[in-house]
C-alpha cells in the first residue's frame, strides 16, 4: 500500500482495553508523520488486587488479543506494536519470542514489544545490574524479574506498586513513581526500568536521570524508540530520556 506523503510510517498498536497511557505517550513521542492506531484487547474484569486476579486479567487479554489484532490489520499497518508488556513477559524469553514470531508470521509484518525494546535499550549502554519499578502484584513482579534475568541481566531489586486494578495503574501519582525510583536508586543499579504500559512515567523517568544520576527507561519511551529505529526513522528528541536523545 502506498502511503500518502504526509505519513511516513503507521503502526497497529495492541493495548488492553483499560489502557489510557499508551495512546497518550505515543501522541507525545511520535513524530507527526508517524501514526499509530490502537486495537483494544477487551478486559471485562480489571481487578488485579491479588495474584489470582492479575492472572485472570492476563488471561482475558490473551483471549481477546486475536480480535484486536484483526481490527488493526484492516488499516494495513507497516508495523505491529504490542503494548502489553506483562502478557509478553509472563511467557518467559523463549515463550515470548515464540509469541512474537507467531504474530510476525501471521501478519507478515515486523513486531515491536516493550520488553524487547527495553532489553535493546539496556544493551545500548552496557547495563548489567538493573532495578525495576512495576505497578504489579508479587507474582507478576516475579515473572518480570525472571524475564529480565533470562535476558542476561542481574535484577538487584524490584519495587512493585501493587495497584489494585488495571485502570488504577494510570491513576498512580507522580509522587508514588518518584518514591519508587528513589528506593531503586539506593541499590546502585546500572539502570532503572519502569515497566507497565499504563503507568505514566515517560517524563518522570527522563527527569529522574538527572536527579538520580542513573539511566532510567520508561517502557513506552523505549517502545517508541525501538519501533522508530527498526523502521529506519532517525528522529531524536531531548525530553524523553537517553534512548530517544542519544541512540
JSON list of C-alpha atoms in Angstrom, two decimals:
[
{"chain": "A", "resi": 1, "resn": "UNK", "atom": "CA", "xyz": [0.00, 0.00, 0.00]},
{"chain": "A", "resi": 2, "resn": "UNK", "atom": "CA", "xyz": [1.39, 3.42, -0.99]},
{"chain": "A", "resi": 3, "resn": "UNK", "atom": "CA", "xyz": [1.14, 5.84, 1.92]},
{"chain": "A", "resi": 4, "resn": "UNK", "atom": "CA", "xyz": [0.15, 9.49, 1.50]},
{"chain": "A", "resi": 5, "resn": "UNK", "atom": "CA", "xyz": [3.22, 11.71, 1.54]},
{"chain": "A", "resi": 6, "resn": "UNK", "atom": "CA", "xyz": [2.09, 13.11, 4.91]},
{"chain": "A", "resi": 7, "resn": "UNK", "atom": "CA", "xyz": [2.51, 9.70, 6.58]},
{"chain": "A", "resi": 8, "resn": "UNK", "atom": "CA", "xyz": [5.97, 8.21, 6.91]},
{"chain": "A", "resi": 9, "resn": "UNK", "atom": "CA", "xyz": [5.01, 5.11, 8.90]},
{"chain": "A", "resi": 10, "resn": "UNK", "atom": "CA", "xyz": [1.86, 3.77, 10.55]},
{"chain": "A", "resi": 11, "resn": "UNK", "atom": "CA", "xyz": [1.64, 1.32, 13.41]},
{"chain": "A", "resi": 12, "resn": "UNK", "atom": "CA", "xyz": [-1.09, -1.01, 14.57]},
{"chain": "A", "resi": 13, "resn": "UNK", "atom": "CA", "xyz": [-0.82, -0.92, 18.36]},
{"chain": "A", "resi": 14, "resn": "UNK", "atom": "CA", "xyz": [-2.37, -3.65, 20.53]},
{"chain": "A", "resi": 15, "resn": "UNK", "atom": "CA", "xyz": [-3.29, -2.43, 24.01]},
{"chain": "A", "resi": 16, "resn": "UNK", "atom": "CA", "xyz": [-5.51, -3.64, 26.85]},
{"chain": "A", "resi": 17, "resn": "UNK", "atom": "CA", "xyz": [-8.96, -2.05, 26.68]},
{"chain": "A", "resi": 18, "resn": "UNK", "atom": "CA", "xyz": [-8.29, -0.50, 30.10]},
{"chain": "A", "resi": 19, "resn": "UNK", "atom": "CA", "xyz": [-5.13, 1.31, 28.97]},
{"chain": "A", "resi": 20, "resn": "UNK", "atom": "CA", "xyz": [-5.06, 5.10, 28.54]},
{"chain": "A", "resi": 21, "resn": "UNK", "atom": "CA", "xyz": [-1.33, 5.88, 28.76]},
{"chain": "A", "resi": 22, "resn": "UNK", "atom": "CA", "xyz": [-0.03, 4.19, 25.60]},
{"chain": "A", "resi": 23, "resn": "UNK", "atom": "CA", "xyz": [-2.00, 6.46, 23.28]},
{"chain": "A", "resi": 24, "resn": "UNK", "atom": "CA", "xyz": [-1.10, 9.48, 25.41]},
{"chain": "A", "resi": 25, "resn": "UNK", "atom": "CA", "xyz": [2.61, 8.65, 25.33]},
{"chain": "A", "resi": 26, "resn": "UNK", "atom": "CA", "xyz": [2.75, 7.77, 21.65]},
{"chain": "A", "resi": 27, "resn": "UNK", "atom": "CA", "xyz": [0.97, 11.02, 20.78]},
{"chain": "A", "resi": 28, "resn": "UNK", "atom": "CA", "xyz": [3.61, 12.85, 22.80]},
{"chain": "A", "resi": 29, "resn": "UNK", "atom": "CA", "xyz": [6.63, 10.96, 21.43]},
{"chain": "A", "resi": 30, "resn": "UNK", "atom": "CA", "xyz": [5.95, 10.03, 17.81]},
{"chain": "A", "resi": 31, "resn": "UNK", "atom": "CA", "xyz": [6.97, 12.40, 15.01]},
{"chain": "A", "resi": 32, "resn": "UNK", "atom": "CA", "xyz": [3.92, 14.00, 13.42]},
{"chain": "A", "resi": 33, "resn": "UNK", "atom": "CA", "xyz": [4.22, 11.89, 10.27]},
{"chain": "A", "resi": 34, "resn": "UNK", "atom": "CA", "xyz": [4.33, 8.59, 12.18]},
{"chain": "A", "resi": 35, "resn": "UNK", "atom": "CA", "xyz": [0.80, 7.49, 13.05]},
{"chain": "A", "resi": 36, "resn": "UNK", "atom": "CA", "xyz": [-0.46, 4.86, 15.48]},
{"chain": "A", "resi": 37, "resn": "UNK", "atom": "CA", "xyz": [-3.81, 3.14, 15.59]},
{"chain": "A", "resi": 38, "resn": "UNK", "atom": "CA", "xyz": [-5.00, 1.12, 18.59]},
{"chain": "A", "resi": 39, "resn": "UNK", "atom": "CA", "xyz": [-6.71, -2.24, 18.70]},
{"chain": "A", "resi": 40, "resn": "UNK", "atom": "CA", "xyz": [-8.05, -2.94, 22.19]},
{"chain": "A", "resi": 41, "resn": "UNK", "atom": "CA", "xyz": [-7.90, -6.35, 23.83]},
{"chain": "A", "resi": 42, "resn": "UNK", "atom": "CA", "xyz": [-11.12, -6.48, 25.84]},
{"chain": "A", "resi": 43, "resn": "UNK", "atom": "CA", "xyz": [-10.95, -6.76, 29.62]},
{"chain": "A", "resi": 44, "resn": "UNK", "atom": "CA", "xyz": [-14.24, -7.19, 31.49]},
{"chain": "A", "resi": 45, "resn": "UNK", "atom": "CA", "xyz": [-12.72, -7.76, 34.95]},
{"chain": "A", "resi": 46, "resn": "UNK", "atom": "CA", "xyz": [-9.90, -5.26, 35.52]},
{"chain": "A", "resi": 47, "resn": "UNK", "atom": "CA", "xyz": [-9.11, -6.24, 39.11]},
{"chain": "A", "resi": 48, "resn": "UNK", "atom": "CA", "xyz": [-5.51, -7.08, 39.91]},
{"chain": "A", "resi": 49, "resn": "UNK", "atom": "CA", "xyz": [-5.88, -6.88, 43.67]},
{"chain": "A", "resi": 50, "resn": "UNK", "atom": "CA", "xyz": [-4.32, -10.32, 44.09]},
{"chain": "A", "resi": 51, "resn": "UNK", "atom": "CA", "xyz": [-2.01, -12.62, 42.16]},
{"chain": "A", "resi": 52, "resn": "UNK", "atom": "CA", "xyz": [-5.03, -14.69, 41.11]},
{"chain": "A", "resi": 53, "resn": "UNK", "atom": "CA", "xyz": [-6.85, -11.60, 39.82]},
{"chain": "A", "resi": 54, "resn": "UNK", "atom": "CA", "xyz": [-3.73, -10.49, 37.94]},
{"chain": "A", "resi": 55, "resn": "UNK", "atom": "CA", "xyz": [-3.54, -13.87, 36.20]},
{"chain": "A", "resi": 56, "resn": "UNK", "atom": "CA", "xyz": [-7.23, -13.64, 35.27]},
{"chain": "A", "resi": 57, "resn": "UNK", "atom": "CA", "xyz": [-6.56, -10.20, 33.83]},
{"chain": "A", "resi": 58, "resn": "UNK", "atom": "CA", "xyz": [-3.76, -11.51, 31.63]},
{"chain": "A", "resi": 59, "resn": "UNK", "atom": "CA", "xyz": [-5.87, -14.46, 30.54]},
{"chain": "A", "resi": 60, "resn": "UNK", "atom": "CA", "xyz": [-8.58, -12.03, 29.39]},
{"chain": "A", "resi": 61, "resn": "UNK", "atom": "CA", "xyz": [-6.06, -10.09, 27.29]},
{"chain": "A", "resi": 62, "resn": "UNK", "atom": "CA", "xyz": [-4.79, -13.29, 25.73]},
{"chain": "A", "resi": 63, "resn": "UNK", "atom": "CA", "xyz": [-8.32, -14.41, 24.87]},
{"chain": "A", "resi": 64, "resn": "UNK", "atom": "CA", "xyz": [-9.17, -11.15, 23.12]},
{"chain": "A", "resi": 65, "resn": "UNK", "atom": "CA", "xyz": [-5.78, -10.50, 21.51]},
{"chain": "A", "resi": 66, "resn": "UNK", "atom": "CA", "xyz": [-6.61, -12.00, 18.11]},
{"chain": "A", "resi": 67, "resn": "UNK", "atom": "CA", "xyz": [-9.68, -9.79, 17.67]},
{"chain": "A", "resi": 68, "resn": "UNK", "atom": "CA", "xyz": [-7.68, -6.66, 18.48]},
{"chain": "A", "resi": 69, "resn": "UNK", "atom": "CA", "xyz": [-5.00, -7.75, 16.02]},
{"chain": "A", "resi": 70, "resn": "UNK", "atom": "CA", "xyz": [-7.63, -8.49, 13.36]},
{"chain": "A", "resi": 71, "resn": "UNK", "atom": "CA", "xyz": [-9.01, -4.99, 13.75]},
{"chain": "A", "resi": 72, "resn": "UNK", "atom": "CA", "xyz": [-5.72, -3.12, 13.33]},
{"chain": "A", "resi": 73, "resn": "UNK", "atom": "CA", "xyz": [-4.72, -5.21, 10.32]},
{"chain": "A", "resi": 74, "resn": "UNK", "atom": "CA", "xyz": [-7.62, -3.70, 8.37]},
{"chain": "A", "resi": 75, "resn": "UNK", "atom": "CA", "xyz": [-5.73, -0.38, 8.19]},
{"chain": "A", "resi": 76, "resn": "UNK", "atom": "CA", "xyz": [-2.72, -2.06, 6.53]},
{"chain": "A", "resi": 77, "resn": "UNK", "atom": "CA", "xyz": [-0.11, -1.01, 9.09]},
{"chain": "A", "resi": 78, "resn": "UNK", "atom": "CA", "xyz": [3.62, -1.02, 8.47]},
{"chain": "A", "resi": 79, "resn": "UNK", "atom": "CA", "xyz": [4.37, -2.45, 11.92]},
{"chain": "A", "resi": 80, "resn": "UNK", "atom": "CA", "xyz": [2.63, -4.12, 14.83]},
{"chain": "A", "resi": 81, "resn": "UNK", "atom": "CA", "xyz": [3.41, -2.75, 18.30]},
{"chain": "A", "resi": 82, "resn": "UNK", "atom": "CA", "xyz": [2.36, -4.93, 21.23]},
{"chain": "A", "resi": 83, "resn": "UNK", "atom": "CA", "xyz": [1.93, -2.61, 24.21]},
{"chain": "A", "resi": 84, "resn": "UNK", "atom": "CA", "xyz": [1.04, -5.40, 26.63]},
{"chain": "A", "resi": 85, "resn": "UNK", "atom": "CA", "xyz": [4.30, -5.97, 28.45]},
{"chain": "A", "resi": 86, "resn": "UNK", "atom": "CA", "xyz": [3.13, -8.35, 31.19]},
{"chain": "A", "resi": 87, "resn": "UNK", "atom": "CA", "xyz": [1.47, -10.59, 28.59]},
{"chain": "A", "resi": 88, "resn": "UNK", "atom": "CA", "xyz": [4.82, -11.00, 26.81]},
{"chain": "A", "resi": 89, "resn": "UNK", "atom": "CA", "xyz": [6.98, -11.34, 29.92]},
{"chain": "A", "resi": 90, "resn": "UNK", "atom": "CA", "xyz": [4.86, -13.94, 31.69]},
{"chain": "A", "resi": 91, "resn": "UNK", "atom": "CA", "xyz": [5.75, -16.36, 28.87]},
{"chain": "A", "resi": 92, "resn": "UNK", "atom": "CA", "xyz": [9.47, -16.11, 29.59]},
{"chain": "A", "resi": 93, "resn": "UNK", "atom": "CA", "xyz": [12.08, -15.20, 26.99]},
{"chain": "A", "resi": 94, "resn": "UNK", "atom": "CA", "xyz": [11.58, -18.32, 24.85]},
{"chain": "A", "resi": 95, "resn": "UNK", "atom": "CA", "xyz": [7.79, -18.25, 25.04]},
{"chain": "A", "resi": 96, "resn": "UNK", "atom": "CA", "xyz": [7.67, -14.50, 24.48]},
{"chain": "A", "resi": 97, "resn": "UNK", "atom": "CA", "xyz": [9.83, -14.82, 21.38]},
{"chain": "A", "resi": 98, "resn": "UNK", "atom": "CA", "xyz": [7.62, -17.62, 20.04]},
{"chain": "A", "resi": 99, "resn": "UNK", "atom": "CA", "xyz": [4.54, -15.47, 20.68]},
{"chain": "A", "resi": 100, "resn": "UNK", "atom": "CA", "xyz": [6.03, -12.53, 18.78]},
{"chain": "A", "resi": 101, "resn": "UNK", "atom": "CA", "xyz": [7.36, -14.73, 15.95]},
{"chain": "A", "resi": 102, "resn": "UNK", "atom": "CA", "xyz": [3.90, -16.22, 15.53]},
{"chain": "A", "resi": 103, "resn": "UNK", "atom": "CA", "xyz": [2.38, -12.76, 15.13]},
{"chain": "A", "resi": 104, "resn": "UNK", "atom": "CA", "xyz": [5.07, -11.74, 12.65]},
{"chain": "A", "resi": 105, "resn": "UNK", "atom": "CA", "xyz": [4.46, -14.87, 10.59]},
{"chain": "A", "resi": 106, "resn": "UNK", "atom": "CA", "xyz": [0.68, -14.47, 10.71]},
{"chain": "A", "resi": 107, "resn": "UNK", "atom": "CA", "xyz": [0.75, -10.81, 9.68]},
{"chain": "A", "resi": 108, "resn": "UNK", "atom": "CA", "xyz": [3.87, -10.63, 7.54]},
{"chain": "A", "resi": 109, "resn": "UNK", "atom": "CA", "xyz": [4.85, -7.51, 9.49]},
{"chain": "A", "resi": 110, "resn": "UNK", "atom": "CA", "xyz": [7.67, -6.55, 11.84]},
{"chain": "A", "resi": 111, "resn": "UNK", "atom": "CA", "xyz": [6.66, -6.58, 15.51]},
{"chain": "A", "resi": 112, "resn": "UNK", "atom": "CA", "xyz": [7.83, -4.37, 18.37]},
{"chain": "A", "resi": 113, "resn": "UNK", "atom": "CA", "xyz": [7.25, -5.18, 22.03]},
{"chain": "A", "resi": 114, "resn": "UNK", "atom": "CA", "xyz": [8.03, -3.17, 25.14]},
{"chain": "A", "resi": 115, "resn": "UNK", "atom": "CA", "xyz": [10.18, -5.86, 26.78]},
{"chain": "A", "resi": 116, "resn": "UNK", "atom": "CA", "xyz": [12.33, -6.33, 23.65]},
{"chain": "A", "resi": 117, "resn": "UNK", "atom": "CA", "xyz": [12.69, -2.56, 23.36]},
{"chain": "A", "resi": 118, "resn": "UNK", "atom": "CA", "xyz": [13.83, -2.26, 26.98]},
{"chain": "A", "resi": 119, "resn": "UNK", "atom": "CA", "xyz": [16.39, -5.03, 26.53]},
{"chain": "A", "resi": 120, "resn": "UNK", "atom": "CA", "xyz": [17.77, -3.35, 23.40]},
{"chain": "A", "resi": 121, "resn": "UNK", "atom": "CA", "xyz": [17.98, -0.07, 25.30]},
{"chain": "A", "resi": 122, "resn": "UNK", "atom": "CA", "xyz": [19.86, -1.62, 28.22]},
{"chain": "A", "resi": 123, "resn": "UNK", "atom": "CA", "xyz": [22.27, -3.23, 25.79]},
{"chain": "A", "resi": 124, "resn": "UNK", "atom": "CA", "xyz": [22.97, 0.18, 24.24]},
{"chain": "A", "resi": 125, "resn": "UNK", "atom": "CA", "xyz": [24.58, 1.35, 27.47]},
{"chain": "A", "resi": 126, "resn": "UNK", "atom": "CA", "xyz": [26.04, -1.97, 28.56]},
{"chain": "A", "resi": 127, "resn": "UNK", "atom": "CA", "xyz": [23.90, -2.15, 31.71]},
{"chain": "A", "resi": 128, "resn": "UNK", "atom": "CA", "xyz": [24.06, -5.43, 33.59]},
{"chain": "A", "resi": 129, "resn": "UNK", "atom": "CA", "xyz": [22.74, -4.56, 37.09]},
{"chain": "A", "resi": 130, "resn": "UNK", "atom": "CA", "xyz": [19.19, -3.27, 36.85]},
{"chain": "A", "resi": 131, "resn": "UNK", "atom": "CA", "xyz": [16.37, -2.32, 39.19]},
{"chain": "A", "resi": 132, "resn": "UNK", "atom": "CA", "xyz": [12.73, -2.38, 38.16]},
{"chain": "A", "resi": 133, "resn": "UNK", "atom": "CA", "xyz": [9.63, -0.37, 39.09]},
{"chain": "A", "resi": 134, "resn": "UNK", "atom": "CA", "xyz": [6.30, -2.03, 38.31]},
{"chain": "A", "resi": 135, "resn": "UNK", "atom": "CA", "xyz": [2.61, -1.44, 39.05]},
{"chain": "A", "resi": 136, "resn": "UNK", "atom": "CA", "xyz": [2.14, -5.17, 39.62]},
{"chain": "A", "resi": 137, "resn": "UNK", "atom": "CA", "xyz": [1.40, -7.73, 42.32]},
{"chain": "A", "resi": 138, "resn": "UNK", "atom": "CA", "xyz": [4.17, -10.07, 43.59]},
{"chain": "A", "resi": 139, "resn": "UNK", "atom": "CA", "xyz": [3.69, -12.91, 41.09]},
{"chain": "A", "resi": 140, "resn": "UNK", "atom": "CA", "xyz": [3.81, -10.54, 38.12]},
{"chain": "A", "resi": 141, "resn": "UNK", "atom": "CA", "xyz": [6.90, -8.94, 39.64]},
{"chain": "A", "resi": 142, "resn": "UNK", "atom": "CA", "xyz": [8.49, -12.38, 39.85]},
{"chain": "A", "resi": 143, "resn": "UNK", "atom": "CA", "xyz": [7.72, -13.08, 36.19]},
{"chain": "A", "resi": 144, "resn": "UNK", "atom": "CA", "xyz": [9.06, -9.67, 35.17]},
{"chain": "A", "resi": 145, "resn": "UNK", "atom": "CA", "xyz": [12.29, -10.27, 37.09]},
{"chain": "A", "resi": 146, "resn": "UNK", "atom": "CA", "xyz": [12.61, -13.78, 35.67]},
{"chain": "A", "resi": 147, "resn": "UNK", "atom": "CA", "xyz": [12.18, -12.49, 32.10]},
{"chain": "A", "resi": 148, "resn": "UNK", "atom": "CA", "xyz": [14.91, -9.91, 32.57]},
{"chain": "A", "resi": 149, "resn": "UNK", "atom": "CA", "xyz": [17.22, -12.40, 34.26]},
{"chain": "A", "resi": 150, "resn": "UNK", "atom": "CA", "xyz": [16.71, -14.84, 31.38]},
{"chain": "A", "resi": 151, "resn": "UNK", "atom": "CA", "xyz": [17.67, -11.95, 29.09]},
{"chain": "A", "resi": 152, "resn": "UNK", "atom": "CA", "xyz": [21.06, -11.73, 30.81]},
{"chain": "A", "resi": 153, "resn": "UNK", "atom": "CA", "xyz": [20.58, -9.05, 33.46]},
{"chain": "A", "resi": 154, "resn": "UNK", "atom": "CA", "xyz": [21.18, -9.09, 37.20]},
{"chain": "A", "resi": 155, "resn": "UNK", "atom": "CA", "xyz": [17.95, -7.76, 38.71]},
{"chain": "A", "resi": 156, "resn": "UNK", "atom": "CA", "xyz": [19.08, -6.26, 42.00]},
{"chain": "A", "resi": 157, "resn": "UNK", "atom": "CA", "xyz": [15.65, -5.11, 43.18]},
{"chain": "A", "resi": 158, "resn": "UNK", "atom": "CA", "xyz": [12.02, -4.96, 42.05]},
{"chain": "A", "resi": 159, "resn": "UNK", "atom": "CA", "xyz": [9.66, -2.39, 43.56]},
{"chain": "A", "resi": 160, "resn": "UNK", "atom": "CA", "xyz": [6.02, -3.29, 42.90]},
{"chain": "A", "resi": 161, "resn": "UNK", "atom": "CA", "xyz": [3.45, -0.56, 43.45]},
{"chain": "A", "resi": 162, "resn": "UNK", "atom": "CA", "xyz": [0.69, -3.16, 43.96]},
{"chain": "A", "resi": 163, "resn": "UNK", "atom": "CA", "xyz": [-2.00, -1.34, 42.02]},
{"chain": "A", "resi": 164, "resn": "UNK", "atom": "CA", "xyz": [-5.37, -2.98, 42.59]},
{"chain": "A", "resi": 165, "resn": "UNK", "atom": "CA", "xyz": [-6.84, -2.76, 39.09]},
{"chain": "A", "resi": 166, "resn": "UNK", "atom": "CA", "xyz": [-5.73, -2.27, 35.51]},
{"chain": "A", "resi": 167, "resn": "UNK", "atom": "CA", "xyz": [-7.43, 1.13, 35.40]},
{"chain": "A", "resi": 168, "resn": "UNK", "atom": "CA", "xyz": [-5.87, 2.11, 38.73]},
{"chain": "A", "resi": 169, "resn": "UNK", "atom": "CA", "xyz": [-2.39, 1.86, 37.21]},
{"chain": "A", "resi": 170, "resn": "UNK", "atom": "CA", "xyz": [-2.94, 5.06, 35.24]},
{"chain": "A", "resi": 171, "resn": "UNK", "atom": "CA", "xyz": [-4.02, 6.81, 38.46]},
{"chain": "A", "resi": 172, "resn": "UNK", "atom": "CA", "xyz": [-0.60, 6.24, 40.04]},
{"chain": "A", "resi": 173, "resn": "UNK", "atom": "CA", "xyz": [0.61, 9.63, 41.23]},
{"chain": "A", "resi": 174, "resn": "UNK", "atom": "CA", "xyz": [3.94, 11.22, 40.31]},
{"chain": "A", "resi": 175, "resn": "UNK", "atom": "CA", "xyz": [4.90, 11.14, 43.99]},
{"chain": "A", "resi": 176, "resn": "UNK", "atom": "CA", "xyz": [4.38, 7.36, 44.07]},
{"chain": "A", "resi": 177, "resn": "UNK", "atom": "CA", "xyz": [6.57, 6.89, 40.99]},
{"chain": "A", "resi": 178, "resn": "UNK", "atom": "CA", "xyz": [9.25, 9.21, 42.35]},
{"chain": "A", "resi": 179, "resn": "UNK", "atom": "CA", "xyz": [9.29, 7.43, 45.71]},
{"chain": "A", "resi": 180, "resn": "UNK", "atom": "CA", "xyz": [9.68, 4.09, 43.96]},
{"chain": "A", "resi": 181, "resn": "UNK", "atom": "CA", "xyz": [12.53, 5.36, 41.80]},
{"chain": "A", "resi": 182, "resn": "UNK", "atom": "CA", "xyz": [14.35, 6.69, 44.85]},
{"chain": "A", "resi": 183, "resn": "UNK", "atom": "CA", "xyz": [14.10, 3.30, 46.55]},
{"chain": "A", "resi": 184, "resn": "UNK", "atom": "CA", "xyz": [15.52, 1.57, 43.48]},
{"chain": "A", "resi": 185, "resn": "UNK", "atom": "CA", "xyz": [18.42, 4.01, 43.19]},
{"chain": "A", "resi": 186, "resn": "UNK", "atom": "CA", "xyz": [19.64, 3.00, 46.66]},
{"chain": "A", "resi": 187, "resn": "UNK", "atom": "CA", "xyz": [20.50, -0.43, 45.23]},
{"chain": "A", "resi": 188, "resn": "UNK", "atom": "CA", "xyz": [23.16, 1.13, 42.94]},
{"chain": "A", "resi": 189, "resn": "UNK", "atom": "CA", "xyz": [21.90, -0.27, 39.62]},
{"chain": "A", "resi": 190, "resn": "UNK", "atom": "CA", "xyz": [23.45, 0.49, 36.24]},
{"chain": "A", "resi": 191, "resn": "UNK", "atom": "CA", "xyz": [19.96, 1.42, 35.04]},
{"chain": "A", "resi": 192, "resn": "UNK", "atom": "CA", "xyz": [16.36, 1.55, 36.23]},
{"chain": "A", "resi": 193, "resn": "UNK", "atom": "CA", "xyz": [13.46, 0.15, 34.21]},
{"chain": "A", "resi": 194, "resn": "UNK", "atom": "CA", "xyz": [9.87, 1.35, 34.64]},
{"chain": "A", "resi": 195, "resn": "UNK", "atom": "CA", "xyz": [7.61, -1.48, 33.46]},
{"chain": "A", "resi": 196, "resn": "UNK", "atom": "CA", "xyz": [3.90, -1.34, 32.73]},
{"chain": "A", "resi": 197, "resn": "UNK", "atom": "CA", "xyz": [2.49, 0.43, 29.69]},
{"chain": "A", "resi": 198, "resn": "UNK", "atom": "CA", "xyz": [-0.37, 2.08, 31.61]},
{"chain": "A", "resi": 199, "resn": "UNK", "atom": "CA", "xyz": [1.99, 3.65, 34.16]},
{"chain": "A", "resi": 200, "resn": "UNK", "atom": "CA", "xyz": [2.56, 7.29, 33.27]},
{"chain": "A", "resi": 201, "resn": "UNK", "atom": "CA", "xyz": [6.30, 7.66, 33.67]},
{"chain": "A", "resi": 202, "resn": "UNK", "atom": "CA", "xyz": [7.91, 8.90, 30.46]},
{"chain": "A", "resi": 203, "resn": "UNK", "atom": "CA", "xyz": [8.55, 12.46, 31.65]},
{"chain": "A", "resi": 204, "resn": "UNK", "atom": "CA", "xyz": [9.36, 11.41, 35.22]},
{"chain": "A", "resi": 205, "resn": "UNK", "atom": "CA", "xyz": [11.88, 8.82, 34.03]},
{"chain": "A", "resi": 206, "resn": "UNK", "atom": "CA", "xyz": [13.60, 11.38, 31.82]},
{"chain": "A", "resi": 207, "resn": "UNK", "atom": "CA", "xyz": [13.81, 13.84, 34.70]},
{"chain": "A", "resi": 208, "resn": "UNK", "atom": "CA", "xyz": [14.94, 11.13, 37.14]},
{"chain": "A", "resi": 209, "resn": "UNK", "atom": "CA", "xyz": [18.07, 10.53, 35.07]},
{"chain": "A", "resi": 210, "resn": "UNK", "atom": "CA", "xyz": [19.24, 13.97, 36.23]},
{"chain": "A", "resi": 211, "resn": "UNK", "atom": "CA", "xyz": [18.34, 13.88, 39.93]},
{"chain": "A", "resi": 212, "resn": "UNK", "atom": "CA", "xyz": [19.18, 10.20, 40.46]},
{"chain": "A", "resi": 213, "resn": "UNK", "atom": "CA", "xyz": [22.18, 10.09, 38.16]},
{"chain": "A", "resi": 214, "resn": "UNK", "atom": "CA", "xyz": [21.01, 6.72, 36.83]},
{"chain": "A", "resi": 215, "resn": "UNK", "atom": "CA", "xyz": [19.82, 5.93, 33.26]},
{"chain": "A", "resi": 216, "resn": "UNK", "atom": "CA", "xyz": [16.07, 5.33, 33.58]},
{"chain": "A", "resi": 217, "resn": "UNK", "atom": "CA", "xyz": [13.97, 3.65, 30.91]},
{"chain": "A", "resi": 218, "resn": "UNK", "atom": "CA", "xyz": [10.21, 4.11, 30.76]},
{"chain": "A", "resi": 219, "resn": "UNK", "atom": "CA", "xyz": [8.78, 1.22, 28.76]},
{"chain": "A", "resi": 220, "resn": "UNK", "atom": "CA", "xyz": [6.61, 3.36, 26.48]},
{"chain": "A", "resi": 221, "resn": "UNK", "atom": "CA", "xyz": [9.56, 5.60, 25.59]},
{"chain": "A", "resi": 222, "resn": "UNK", "atom": "CA", "xyz": [11.68, 2.54, 24.84]},
{"chain": "A", "resi": 223, "resn": "UNK", "atom": "CA", "xyz": [8.91, 1.10, 22.68]},
{"chain": "A", "resi": 224, "resn": "UNK", "atom": "CA", "xyz": [8.66, 4.24, 20.56]},
{"chain": "A", "resi": 225, "resn": "UNK", "atom": "CA", "xyz": [12.45, 4.48, 20.25]},
{"chain": "A", "resi": 226, "resn": "UNK", "atom": "CA", "xyz": [12.79, 0.86, 19.16]},
{"chain": "A", "resi": 227, "resn": "UNK", "atom": "CA", "xyz": [9.89, 0.99, 16.70]},
{"chain": "A", "resi": 228, "resn": "UNK", "atom": "CA", "xyz": [11.24, 4.17, 15.13]},
{"chain": "A", "resi": 229, "resn": "UNK", "atom": "CA", "xyz": [14.78, 2.87, 14.73]},
{"chain": "A", "resi": 230, "resn": "UNK", "atom": "CA", "xyz": [13.65, -0.52, 13.45]},
{"chain": "A", "resi": 231, "resn": "UNK", "atom": "CA", "xyz": [11.53, 1.37, 10.90]},
{"chain": "A", "resi": 232, "resn": "UNK", "atom": "CA", "xyz": [14.57, 3.35, 9.75]},
{"chain": "A", "resi": 233, "resn": "UNK", "atom": "CA", "xyz": [13.37, 6.60, 11.31]},
{"chain": "A", "resi": 234, "resn": "UNK", "atom": "CA", "xyz": [16.24, 8.50, 13.00]},
{"chain": "A", "resi": 235, "resn": "UNK", "atom": "CA", "xyz": [14.29, 11.37, 14.63]},
{"chain": "A", "resi": 236, "resn": "UNK", "atom": "CA", "xyz": [15.51, 12.28, 18.10]},
{"chain": "A", "resi": 237, "resn": "UNK", "atom": "CA", "xyz": [14.19, 14.38, 20.97]},
{"chain": "A", "resi": 238, "resn": "UNK", "atom": "CA", "xyz": [15.76, 15.71, 24.14]},
{"chain": "A", "resi": 239, "resn": "UNK", "atom": "CA", "xyz": [12.87, 15.49, 26.60]},
{"chain": "A", "resi": 240, "resn": "UNK", "atom": "CA", "xyz": [12.10, 11.76, 26.80]},
{"chain": "A", "resi": 241, "resn": "UNK", "atom": "CA", "xyz": [15.20, 10.06, 28.16]},
{"chain": "A", "resi": 242, "resn": "UNK", "atom": "CA", "xyz": [18.55, 8.92, 26.90]},
{"chain": "A", "resi": 243, "resn": "UNK", "atom": "CA", "xyz": [17.34, 6.44, 24.27]},
{"chain": "A", "resi": 244, "resn": "UNK", "atom": "CA", "xyz": [15.42, 8.93, 22.14]},
{"chain": "A", "resi": 245, "resn": "UNK", "atom": "CA", "xyz": [18.08, 11.56, 22.77]},
{"chain": "A", "resi": 246, "resn": "UNK", "atom": "CA", "xyz": [21.31, 9.63, 22.16]},
{"chain": "A", "resi": 247, "resn": "UNK", "atom": "CA", "xyz": [20.60, 6.47, 20.13]}
]
